Coordinates of C-alpha atoms in Angstrom, one line a residue:
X1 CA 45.9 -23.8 16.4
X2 CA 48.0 -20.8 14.6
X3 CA 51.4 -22.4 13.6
X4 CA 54.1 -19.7 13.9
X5 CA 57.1 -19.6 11.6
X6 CA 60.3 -18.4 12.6
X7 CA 62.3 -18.6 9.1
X8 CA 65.4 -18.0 8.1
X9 CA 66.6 -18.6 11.7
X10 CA 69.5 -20.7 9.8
X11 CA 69.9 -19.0 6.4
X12 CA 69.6 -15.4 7.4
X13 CA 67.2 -15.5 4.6
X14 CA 63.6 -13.8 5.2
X15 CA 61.9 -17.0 4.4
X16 CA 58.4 -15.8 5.0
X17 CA 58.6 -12.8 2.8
X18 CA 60.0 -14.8 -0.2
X19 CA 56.8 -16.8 0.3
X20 CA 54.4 -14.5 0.6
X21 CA 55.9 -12.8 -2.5
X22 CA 55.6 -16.1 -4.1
X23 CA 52.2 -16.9 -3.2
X24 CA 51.0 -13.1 -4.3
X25 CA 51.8 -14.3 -7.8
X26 CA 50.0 -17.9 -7.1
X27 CA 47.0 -16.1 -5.9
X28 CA 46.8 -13.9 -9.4
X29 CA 44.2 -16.5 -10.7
X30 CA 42.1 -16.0 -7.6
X31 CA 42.1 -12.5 -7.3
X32 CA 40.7 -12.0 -11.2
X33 CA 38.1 -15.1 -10.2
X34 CA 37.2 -12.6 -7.4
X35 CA 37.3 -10.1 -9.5
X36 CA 35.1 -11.4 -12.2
X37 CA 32.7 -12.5 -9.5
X38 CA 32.1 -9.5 -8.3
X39 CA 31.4 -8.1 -12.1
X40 CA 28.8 -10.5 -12.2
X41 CA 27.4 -9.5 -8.9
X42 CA 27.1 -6.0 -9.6
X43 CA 25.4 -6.8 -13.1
X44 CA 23.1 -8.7 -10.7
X45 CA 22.1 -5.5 -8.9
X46 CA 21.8 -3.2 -12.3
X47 CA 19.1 -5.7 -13.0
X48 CA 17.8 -5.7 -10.3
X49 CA 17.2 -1.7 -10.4
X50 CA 16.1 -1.9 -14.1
X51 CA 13.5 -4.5 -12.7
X52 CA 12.2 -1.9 -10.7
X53 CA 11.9 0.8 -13.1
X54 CA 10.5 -1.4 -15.6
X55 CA 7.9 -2.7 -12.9
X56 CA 7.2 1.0 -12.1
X57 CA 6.4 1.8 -15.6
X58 CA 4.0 -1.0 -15.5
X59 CA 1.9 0.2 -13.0
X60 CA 1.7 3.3 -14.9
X61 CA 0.4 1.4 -17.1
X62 CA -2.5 0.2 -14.6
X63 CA -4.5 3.9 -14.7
X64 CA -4.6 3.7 -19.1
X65 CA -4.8 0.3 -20.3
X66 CA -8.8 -0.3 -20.4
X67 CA -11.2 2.1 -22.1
X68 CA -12.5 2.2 -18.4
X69 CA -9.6 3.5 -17.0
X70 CA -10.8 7.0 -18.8
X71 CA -14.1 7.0 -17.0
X72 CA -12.7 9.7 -14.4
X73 CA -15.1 12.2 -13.0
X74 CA -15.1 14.6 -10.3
X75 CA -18.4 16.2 -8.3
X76 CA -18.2 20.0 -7.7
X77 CA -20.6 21.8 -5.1
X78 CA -22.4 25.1 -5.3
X79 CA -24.9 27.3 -4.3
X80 CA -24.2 25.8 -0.4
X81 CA -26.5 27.4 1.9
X82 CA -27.1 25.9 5.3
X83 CA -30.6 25.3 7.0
X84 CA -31.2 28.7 7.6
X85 CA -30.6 29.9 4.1
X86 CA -26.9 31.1 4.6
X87 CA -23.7 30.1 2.5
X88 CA -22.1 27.7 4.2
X89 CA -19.3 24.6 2.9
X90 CA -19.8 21.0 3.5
X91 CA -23.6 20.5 3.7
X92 CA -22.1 16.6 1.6
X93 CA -19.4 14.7 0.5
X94 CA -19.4 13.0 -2.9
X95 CA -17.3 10.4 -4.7
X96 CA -17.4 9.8 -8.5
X97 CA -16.6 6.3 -9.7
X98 CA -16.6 5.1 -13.5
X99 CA -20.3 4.3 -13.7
X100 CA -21.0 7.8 -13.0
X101 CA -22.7 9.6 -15.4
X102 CA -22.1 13.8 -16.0
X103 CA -24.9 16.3 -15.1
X104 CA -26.3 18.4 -12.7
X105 CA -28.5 17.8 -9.6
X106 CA -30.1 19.9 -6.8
X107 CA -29.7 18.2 -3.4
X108 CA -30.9 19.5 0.0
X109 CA -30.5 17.3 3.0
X110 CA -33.3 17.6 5.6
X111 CA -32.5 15.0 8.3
X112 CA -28.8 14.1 9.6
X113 CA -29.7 10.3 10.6
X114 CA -29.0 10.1 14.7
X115 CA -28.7 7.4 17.3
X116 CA -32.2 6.5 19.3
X117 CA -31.8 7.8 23.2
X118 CA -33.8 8.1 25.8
X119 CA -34.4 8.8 29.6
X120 CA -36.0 6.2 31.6
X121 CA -37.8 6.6 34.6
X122 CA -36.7 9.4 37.8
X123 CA -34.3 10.6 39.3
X124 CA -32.6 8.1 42.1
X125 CA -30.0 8.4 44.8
X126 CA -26.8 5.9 44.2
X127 CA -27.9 3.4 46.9
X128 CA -31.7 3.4 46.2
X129 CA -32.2 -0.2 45.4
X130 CA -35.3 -1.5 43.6
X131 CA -38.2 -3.7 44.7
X132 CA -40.1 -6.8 43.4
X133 CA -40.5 -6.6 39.5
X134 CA -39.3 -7.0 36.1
X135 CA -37.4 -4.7 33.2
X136 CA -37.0 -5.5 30.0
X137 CA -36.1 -3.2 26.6
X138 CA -37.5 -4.4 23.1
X139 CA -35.5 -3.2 20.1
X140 CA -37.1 -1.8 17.1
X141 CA -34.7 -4.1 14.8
X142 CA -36.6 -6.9 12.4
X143 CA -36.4 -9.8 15.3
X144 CA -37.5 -7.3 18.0
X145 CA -34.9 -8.5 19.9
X146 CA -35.3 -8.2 24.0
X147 CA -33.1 -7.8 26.8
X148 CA -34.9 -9.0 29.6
X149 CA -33.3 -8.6 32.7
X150 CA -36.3 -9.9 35.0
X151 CA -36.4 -9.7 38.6
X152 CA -34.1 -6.2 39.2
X153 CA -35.6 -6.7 43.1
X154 CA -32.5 -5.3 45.2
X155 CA -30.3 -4.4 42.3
X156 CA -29.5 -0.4 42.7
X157 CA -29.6 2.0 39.5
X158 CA -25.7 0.7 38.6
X159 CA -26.5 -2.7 38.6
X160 CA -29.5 -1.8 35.8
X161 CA -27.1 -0.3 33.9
X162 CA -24.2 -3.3 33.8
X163 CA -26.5 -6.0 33.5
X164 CA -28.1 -3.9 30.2
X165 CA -25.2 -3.6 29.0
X166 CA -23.7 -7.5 29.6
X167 CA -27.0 -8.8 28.7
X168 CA -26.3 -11.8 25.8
X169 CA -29.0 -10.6 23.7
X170 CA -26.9 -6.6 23.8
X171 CA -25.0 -7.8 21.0
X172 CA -23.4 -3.9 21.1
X173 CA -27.6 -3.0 20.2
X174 CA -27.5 -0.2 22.9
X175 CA -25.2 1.4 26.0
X176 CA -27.1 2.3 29.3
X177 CA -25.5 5.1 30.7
X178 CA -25.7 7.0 33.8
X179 CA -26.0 10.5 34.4
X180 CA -25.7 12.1 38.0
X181 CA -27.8 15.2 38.1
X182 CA -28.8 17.8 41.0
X183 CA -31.7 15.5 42.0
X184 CA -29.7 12.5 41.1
X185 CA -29.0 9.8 38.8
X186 CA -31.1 9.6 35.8
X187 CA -31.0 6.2 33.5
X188 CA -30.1 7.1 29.8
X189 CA -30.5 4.5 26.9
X190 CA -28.5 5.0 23.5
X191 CA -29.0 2.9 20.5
X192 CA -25.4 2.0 18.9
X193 CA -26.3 2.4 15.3
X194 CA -28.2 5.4 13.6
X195 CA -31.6 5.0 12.3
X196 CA -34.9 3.8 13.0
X197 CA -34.3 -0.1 12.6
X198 CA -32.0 0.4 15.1
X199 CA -34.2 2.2 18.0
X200 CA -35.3 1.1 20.8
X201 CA -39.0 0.3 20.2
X202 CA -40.2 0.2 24.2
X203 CA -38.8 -0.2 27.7
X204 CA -41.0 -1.8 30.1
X205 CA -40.8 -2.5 34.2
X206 CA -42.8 -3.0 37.0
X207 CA -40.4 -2.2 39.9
X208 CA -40.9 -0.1 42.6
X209 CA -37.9 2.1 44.3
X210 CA -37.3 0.3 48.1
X211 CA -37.3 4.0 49.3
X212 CA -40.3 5.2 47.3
X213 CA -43.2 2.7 47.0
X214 CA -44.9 4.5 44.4
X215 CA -42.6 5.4 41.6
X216 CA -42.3 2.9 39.3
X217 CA -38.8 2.3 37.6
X218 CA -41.0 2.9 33.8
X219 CA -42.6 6.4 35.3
X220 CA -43.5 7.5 31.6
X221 CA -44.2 4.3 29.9
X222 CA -41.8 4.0 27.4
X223 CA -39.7 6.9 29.1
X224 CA -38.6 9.8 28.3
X225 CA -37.8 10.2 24.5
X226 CA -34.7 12.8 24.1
X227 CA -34.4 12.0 20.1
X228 CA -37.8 11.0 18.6
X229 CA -38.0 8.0 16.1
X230 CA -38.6 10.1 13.5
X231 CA -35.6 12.2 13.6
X232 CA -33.2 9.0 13.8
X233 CA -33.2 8.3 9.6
X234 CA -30.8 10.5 7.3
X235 CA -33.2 12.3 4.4
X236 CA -32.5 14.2 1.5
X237 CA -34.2 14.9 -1.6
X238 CA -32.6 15.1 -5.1
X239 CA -33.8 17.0 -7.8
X240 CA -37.7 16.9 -5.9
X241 CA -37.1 12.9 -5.3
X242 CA -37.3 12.1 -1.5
X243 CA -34.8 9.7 -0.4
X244 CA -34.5 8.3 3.5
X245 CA -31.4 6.1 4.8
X246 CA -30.6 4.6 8.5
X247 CA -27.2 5.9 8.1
X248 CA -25.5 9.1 6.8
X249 CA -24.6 7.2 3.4
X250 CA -26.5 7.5 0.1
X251 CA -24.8 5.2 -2.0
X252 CA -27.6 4.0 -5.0
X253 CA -29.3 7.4 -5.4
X254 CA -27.5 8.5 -8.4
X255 CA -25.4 5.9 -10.4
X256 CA -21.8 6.1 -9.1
X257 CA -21.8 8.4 -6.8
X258 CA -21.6 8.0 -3.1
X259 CA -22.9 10.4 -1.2
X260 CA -22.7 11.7 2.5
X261 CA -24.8 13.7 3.8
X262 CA -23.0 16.1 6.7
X263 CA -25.6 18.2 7.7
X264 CA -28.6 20.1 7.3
X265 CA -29.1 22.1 3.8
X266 CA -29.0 22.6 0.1
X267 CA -26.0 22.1 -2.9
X268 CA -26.1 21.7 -6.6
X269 CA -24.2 18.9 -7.2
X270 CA -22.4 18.8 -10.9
X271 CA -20.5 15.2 -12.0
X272 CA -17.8 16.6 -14.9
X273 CA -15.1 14.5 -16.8
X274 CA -12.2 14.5 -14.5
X275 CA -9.5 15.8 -17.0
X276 CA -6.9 16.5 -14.6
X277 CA -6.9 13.2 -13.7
X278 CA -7.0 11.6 -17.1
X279 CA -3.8 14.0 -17.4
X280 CA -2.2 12.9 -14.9
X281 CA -2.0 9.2 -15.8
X282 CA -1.3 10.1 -19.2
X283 CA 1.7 12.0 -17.7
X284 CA 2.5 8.9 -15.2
X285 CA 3.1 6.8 -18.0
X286 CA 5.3 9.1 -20.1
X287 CA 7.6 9.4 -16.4
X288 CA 7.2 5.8 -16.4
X289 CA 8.7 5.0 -19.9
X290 CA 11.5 8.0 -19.3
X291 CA 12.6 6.2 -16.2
X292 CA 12.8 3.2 -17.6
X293 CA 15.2 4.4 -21.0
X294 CA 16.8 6.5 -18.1
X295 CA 18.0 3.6 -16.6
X296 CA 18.6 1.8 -19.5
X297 CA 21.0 4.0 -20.6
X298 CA 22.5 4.6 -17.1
X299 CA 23.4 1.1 -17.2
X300 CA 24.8 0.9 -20.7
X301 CA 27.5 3.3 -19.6
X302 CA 28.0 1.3 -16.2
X303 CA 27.6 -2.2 -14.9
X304 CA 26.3 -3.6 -18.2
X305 CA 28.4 -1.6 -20.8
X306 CA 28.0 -4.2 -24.1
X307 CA 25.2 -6.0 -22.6
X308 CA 22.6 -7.1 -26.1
X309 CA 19.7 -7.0 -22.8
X310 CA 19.3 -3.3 -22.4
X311 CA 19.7 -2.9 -26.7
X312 CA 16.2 -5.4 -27.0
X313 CA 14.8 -3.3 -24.1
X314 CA 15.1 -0.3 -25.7
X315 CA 14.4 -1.4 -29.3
X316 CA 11.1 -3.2 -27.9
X317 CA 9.8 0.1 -26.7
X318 CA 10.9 2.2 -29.5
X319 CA 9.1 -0.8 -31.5
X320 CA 5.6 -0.3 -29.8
X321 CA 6.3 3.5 -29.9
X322 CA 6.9 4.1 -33.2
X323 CA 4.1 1.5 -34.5
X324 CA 0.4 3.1 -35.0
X325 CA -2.7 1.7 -33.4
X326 CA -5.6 0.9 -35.5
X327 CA -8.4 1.9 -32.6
X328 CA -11.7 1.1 -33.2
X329 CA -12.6 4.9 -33.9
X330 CA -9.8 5.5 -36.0
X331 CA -9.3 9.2 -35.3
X332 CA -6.1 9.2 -33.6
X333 CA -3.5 6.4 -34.5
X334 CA -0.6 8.1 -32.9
X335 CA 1.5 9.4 -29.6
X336 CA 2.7 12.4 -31.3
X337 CA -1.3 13.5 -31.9
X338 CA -1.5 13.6 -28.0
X339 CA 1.4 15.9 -27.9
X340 CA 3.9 13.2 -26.9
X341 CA 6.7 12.9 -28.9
X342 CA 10.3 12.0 -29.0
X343 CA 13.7 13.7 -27.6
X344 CA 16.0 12.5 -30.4
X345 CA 19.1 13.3 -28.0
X346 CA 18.1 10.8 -25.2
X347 CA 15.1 8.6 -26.1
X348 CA 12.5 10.0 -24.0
X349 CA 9.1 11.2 -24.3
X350 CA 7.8 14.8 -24.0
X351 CA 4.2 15.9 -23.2
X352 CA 2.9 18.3 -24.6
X353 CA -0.2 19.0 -21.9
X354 CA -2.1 21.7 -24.4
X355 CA -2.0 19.4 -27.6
X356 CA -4.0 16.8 -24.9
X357 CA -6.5 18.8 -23.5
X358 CA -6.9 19.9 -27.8
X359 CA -7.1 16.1 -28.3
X360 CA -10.0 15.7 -25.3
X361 CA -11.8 18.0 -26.1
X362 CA -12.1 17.2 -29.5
X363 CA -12.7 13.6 -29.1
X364 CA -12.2 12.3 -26.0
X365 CA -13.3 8.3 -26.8
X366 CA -10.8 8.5 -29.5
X367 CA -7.9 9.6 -27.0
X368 CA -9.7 6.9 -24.5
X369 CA -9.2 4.4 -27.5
X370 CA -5.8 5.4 -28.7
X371 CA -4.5 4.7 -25.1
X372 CA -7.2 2.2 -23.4
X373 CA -8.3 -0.3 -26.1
X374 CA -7.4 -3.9 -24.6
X375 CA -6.5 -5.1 -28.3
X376 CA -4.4 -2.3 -30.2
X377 CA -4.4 0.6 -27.4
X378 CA -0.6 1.8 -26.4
X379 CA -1.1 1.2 -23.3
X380 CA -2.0 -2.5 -23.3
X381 CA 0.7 -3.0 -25.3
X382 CA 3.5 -1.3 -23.6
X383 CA 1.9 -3.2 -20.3
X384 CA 1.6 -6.7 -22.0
X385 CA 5.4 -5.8 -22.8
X386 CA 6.3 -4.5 -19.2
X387 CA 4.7 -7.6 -18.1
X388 CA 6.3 -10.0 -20.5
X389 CA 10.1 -8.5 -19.2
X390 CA 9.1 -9.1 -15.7
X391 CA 7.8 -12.4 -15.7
X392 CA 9.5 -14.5 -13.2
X393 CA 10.0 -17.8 -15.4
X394 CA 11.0 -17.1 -18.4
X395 CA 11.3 -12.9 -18.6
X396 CA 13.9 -11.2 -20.2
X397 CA 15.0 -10.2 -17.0
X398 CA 14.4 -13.3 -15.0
X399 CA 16.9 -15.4 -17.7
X400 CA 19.3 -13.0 -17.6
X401 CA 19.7 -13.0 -13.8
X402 CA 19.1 -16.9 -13.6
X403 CA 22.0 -16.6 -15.9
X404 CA 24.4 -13.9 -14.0
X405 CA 23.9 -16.5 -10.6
X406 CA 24.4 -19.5 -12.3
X407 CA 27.8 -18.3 -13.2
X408 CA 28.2 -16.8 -9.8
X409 CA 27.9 -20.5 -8.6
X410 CA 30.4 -21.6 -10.7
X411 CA 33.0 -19.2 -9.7
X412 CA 32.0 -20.0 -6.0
X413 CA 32.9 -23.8 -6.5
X414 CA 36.2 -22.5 -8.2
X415 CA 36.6 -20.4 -5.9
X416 CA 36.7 -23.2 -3.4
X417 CA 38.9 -25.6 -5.6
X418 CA 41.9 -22.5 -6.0
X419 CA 41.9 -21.6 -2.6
X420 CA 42.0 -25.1 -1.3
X421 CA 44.8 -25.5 -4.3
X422 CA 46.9 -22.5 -2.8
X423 CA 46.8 -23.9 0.9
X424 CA 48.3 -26.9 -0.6
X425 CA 51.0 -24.9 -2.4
X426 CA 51.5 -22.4 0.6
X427 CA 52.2 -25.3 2.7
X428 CA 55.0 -27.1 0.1
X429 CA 56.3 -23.8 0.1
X430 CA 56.7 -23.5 3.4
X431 CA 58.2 -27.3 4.1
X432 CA 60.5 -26.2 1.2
X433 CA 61.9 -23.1 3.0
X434 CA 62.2 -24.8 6.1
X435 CA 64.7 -27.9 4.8
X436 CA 66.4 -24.8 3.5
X437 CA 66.8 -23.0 6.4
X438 CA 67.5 -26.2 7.8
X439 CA 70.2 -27.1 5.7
X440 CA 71.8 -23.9 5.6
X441 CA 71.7 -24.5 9.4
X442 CA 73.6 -27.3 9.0
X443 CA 76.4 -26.3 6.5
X444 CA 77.0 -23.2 8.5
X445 CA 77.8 -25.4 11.7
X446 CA 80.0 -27.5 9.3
X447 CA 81.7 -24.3 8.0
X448 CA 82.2 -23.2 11.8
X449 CA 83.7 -26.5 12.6
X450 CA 86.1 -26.6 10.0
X451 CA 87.2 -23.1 10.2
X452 CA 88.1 -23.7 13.8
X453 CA 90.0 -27.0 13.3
X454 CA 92.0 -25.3 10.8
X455 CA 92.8 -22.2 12.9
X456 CA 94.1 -24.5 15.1
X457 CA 97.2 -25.8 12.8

């Protein structure tokens, strides 16, 4: 409950103003404990921002720091020309991974791989129903799976196709659908999958319409084949080698490529060094390392102005940069030989993108060296460093921040003691001002009193 105070009542003093002036000064301890809390808080947070450009700069790292990570290539198409012999885009997709090898390969595809279907038996009206007899598919897969569906006596062309399609052993094989044409509905079968192994081998039945008596359910033995088993695998040929597959997919033709075959017709197929993208990691990594002295420097002038952190940051970079690497090959040994050198004025790194692709081109393994080699490369060395800053138990960062909270505790609990402290003086302050006012009270009665017996003489 909220205890009002009605000071002064007796003295004609303004009791609760003297205190609260009184208790401004009291409170001048707290507010630079507040004060010094929040320093540390916001030093907190500029960590927390270098953490992520650091942590940024390390993932640059990710795309340079194995030899491997310089086995980019690309695949180019030409010559397209459809089945007919006409120029046409898109006859495949291909994907180049680090096992790929550069060269030049003709490719036609012949067959686009397609799902088995077929049309079983005639024509029937929606409420024909079926006699006495049996129905039963066999799957061209390697356990010639069945789904038997036995006596179909009384069951109308509907109910075939649900109880196909429900059957246990139609582990999504096949959908039955159902087509109503001008004569009426006609029973069509589609394998799920593409490719022979998944056609439908046969489909057998014995059952004779109610309303015919002569058609059987399996007019045409195995029905009506709308895509022959032949056309269901995916072919092409490379450089005069045939190659089939059940699906679309060509994935072990050529070592590391995959390759998708999209339709019918002819390419040349080149796999070239992918420079661009070797250009643009290099690039990632010299964003990466400006964001990170960026920051540094950012921060210097900010939250953590003095701070010795951000001065072993930047002098552990500058470290690695400025120290050579003695690569296996031995032809380049520095940044600056890649065209990436140093602004003087601000710390960060310049590319020169001309001086790299002169550096590639001359000797690319060396630049793959200078840059990937998991011993001495720069950058396995800048990411062992990035890593080393970041780690969680005992990083540079991580000490530094364990640090900052740790005090933050401590000025918490003081917190607590002070303003427990200044309650206590608040409220001797108060009981002080009151036996003031009180007293004051009390003499000014007296002084009433007295002035009133003496005006009486």
């Amino acid at each position: 409950m909220a205890v009002l105070s009605a000071g002064g009542i007796g003295s004609g003093l303004d009791t609760q103003a003297i205190i609260n002036a009184l208790m401004d000064y009291e409170r001048r301890p707290l507010r630079l404990l507040e004060q010094r809390q929040q320093e540390y808080q916001d030093q907190i947070s500029a960590y927390g921002k270098l953490k992520s450009s650091i942590d940024s700069f390390k993932s640059a790292m990710d795309g340079l720091n194995s030899i491997e990570s310089f086995q980019l290539f690309k695949s180019t198409l030409s010559n397209e020309l459809d089945g007919s012999g006409n120029s046409t885009e898109g006859v495949l997709t291909v994907t180049a991974d680090k096992n790929a090898l550069q060269g030049s390969y003709a490719v036609s595809v012949n067959e686009i791989a397609q799902k088995h279907k077929m049309s079983v038996g005639a024509q029937y009206a929606d409420t024909d129903t079926f006699g006495v007899g049996g129905f039963k598919i066999t799957l061209n897969d390697a356990s010639s799976t069945e789904i038997d569906l036995g006596d179909i006596s009384g069951m109308t062309l509907s109910d075939v196709r649900d109880a196909i399609n429900s059957h246990a052993n139609n582990d999504d094989n096949l959908t039955a659908t159902i087509i109503n044409g001008t004569l009426g509905q006609q029973l069509i079968l589609t394998s799920t999958e593409t490719g022979t192994d998944a056609a439908i081998a046969s489909v057998t039945g014995t059952s004779n319409l109610v309303a015919d008596g002569v058609s059987t359910l399996n007019k045409s033995a195995s029905g009506a084949t709308i895509v022959d088993l032949a056309d269901l695998d995916a072919s092409i040929t490379v450089d005069g080698v045939d190659v089939s597959s059940a699906t679309n997919e060509f994935n072990s033709v050529i070592d590391g490529l995959d390759i998708t075959a999209n339709k019918i017709g002819s390419a040349t197929l080149d796999i070239s060094r992918d420079e661009a993208g070797v250009k643009e990691a290099v690039n990632n990594f010299v964003n990466g390392y400006n964001g990170v002295i960026s920051k540094v420097r950012e921060l210097r002038g900010g939250d953590l102005s003095n701070d010795s952190t951000l001065r072993t940051i930047e002098s552990q970079l500058r470290g690695i940069l400025n120290t050579g690497s003695t690569t296996t090959s031995g032809a380049f040994s520095h940044l600056s030989q890649m065209g990436i050198t140093t602004n003087k004025d601000n710390g960060q790194l310049t590319l020169n993108s001309t001086t790299l692709t002169d550096a590639m081109n001359t000797n690319f393994a060396a630049v793959a060296e200078l840059f990937g080699n998991t011993t001495d490369g720069y950058a396995s060395r800048f990411y062992n460093l990035a890593n080393s800053m970041l780690d969680s138990t005992d990083g540079l960062l991580a000490s530094r921040t364990k640090g900052l909270n740790s005090s933050v505790d401590r000025l918490q609990d003081r917190q607590l003691d002070m303003e427990y402290r200044l309650a206590l003086v608040q409220k001797r302050f108060e009981n002080q001002f009151n036996a003031l006012d009180g007293l004051m009270s009390q003499m000014n009665s007296t002084s009433s009193y007295l002035t009133q017996q003496l005006a009486a003489f």
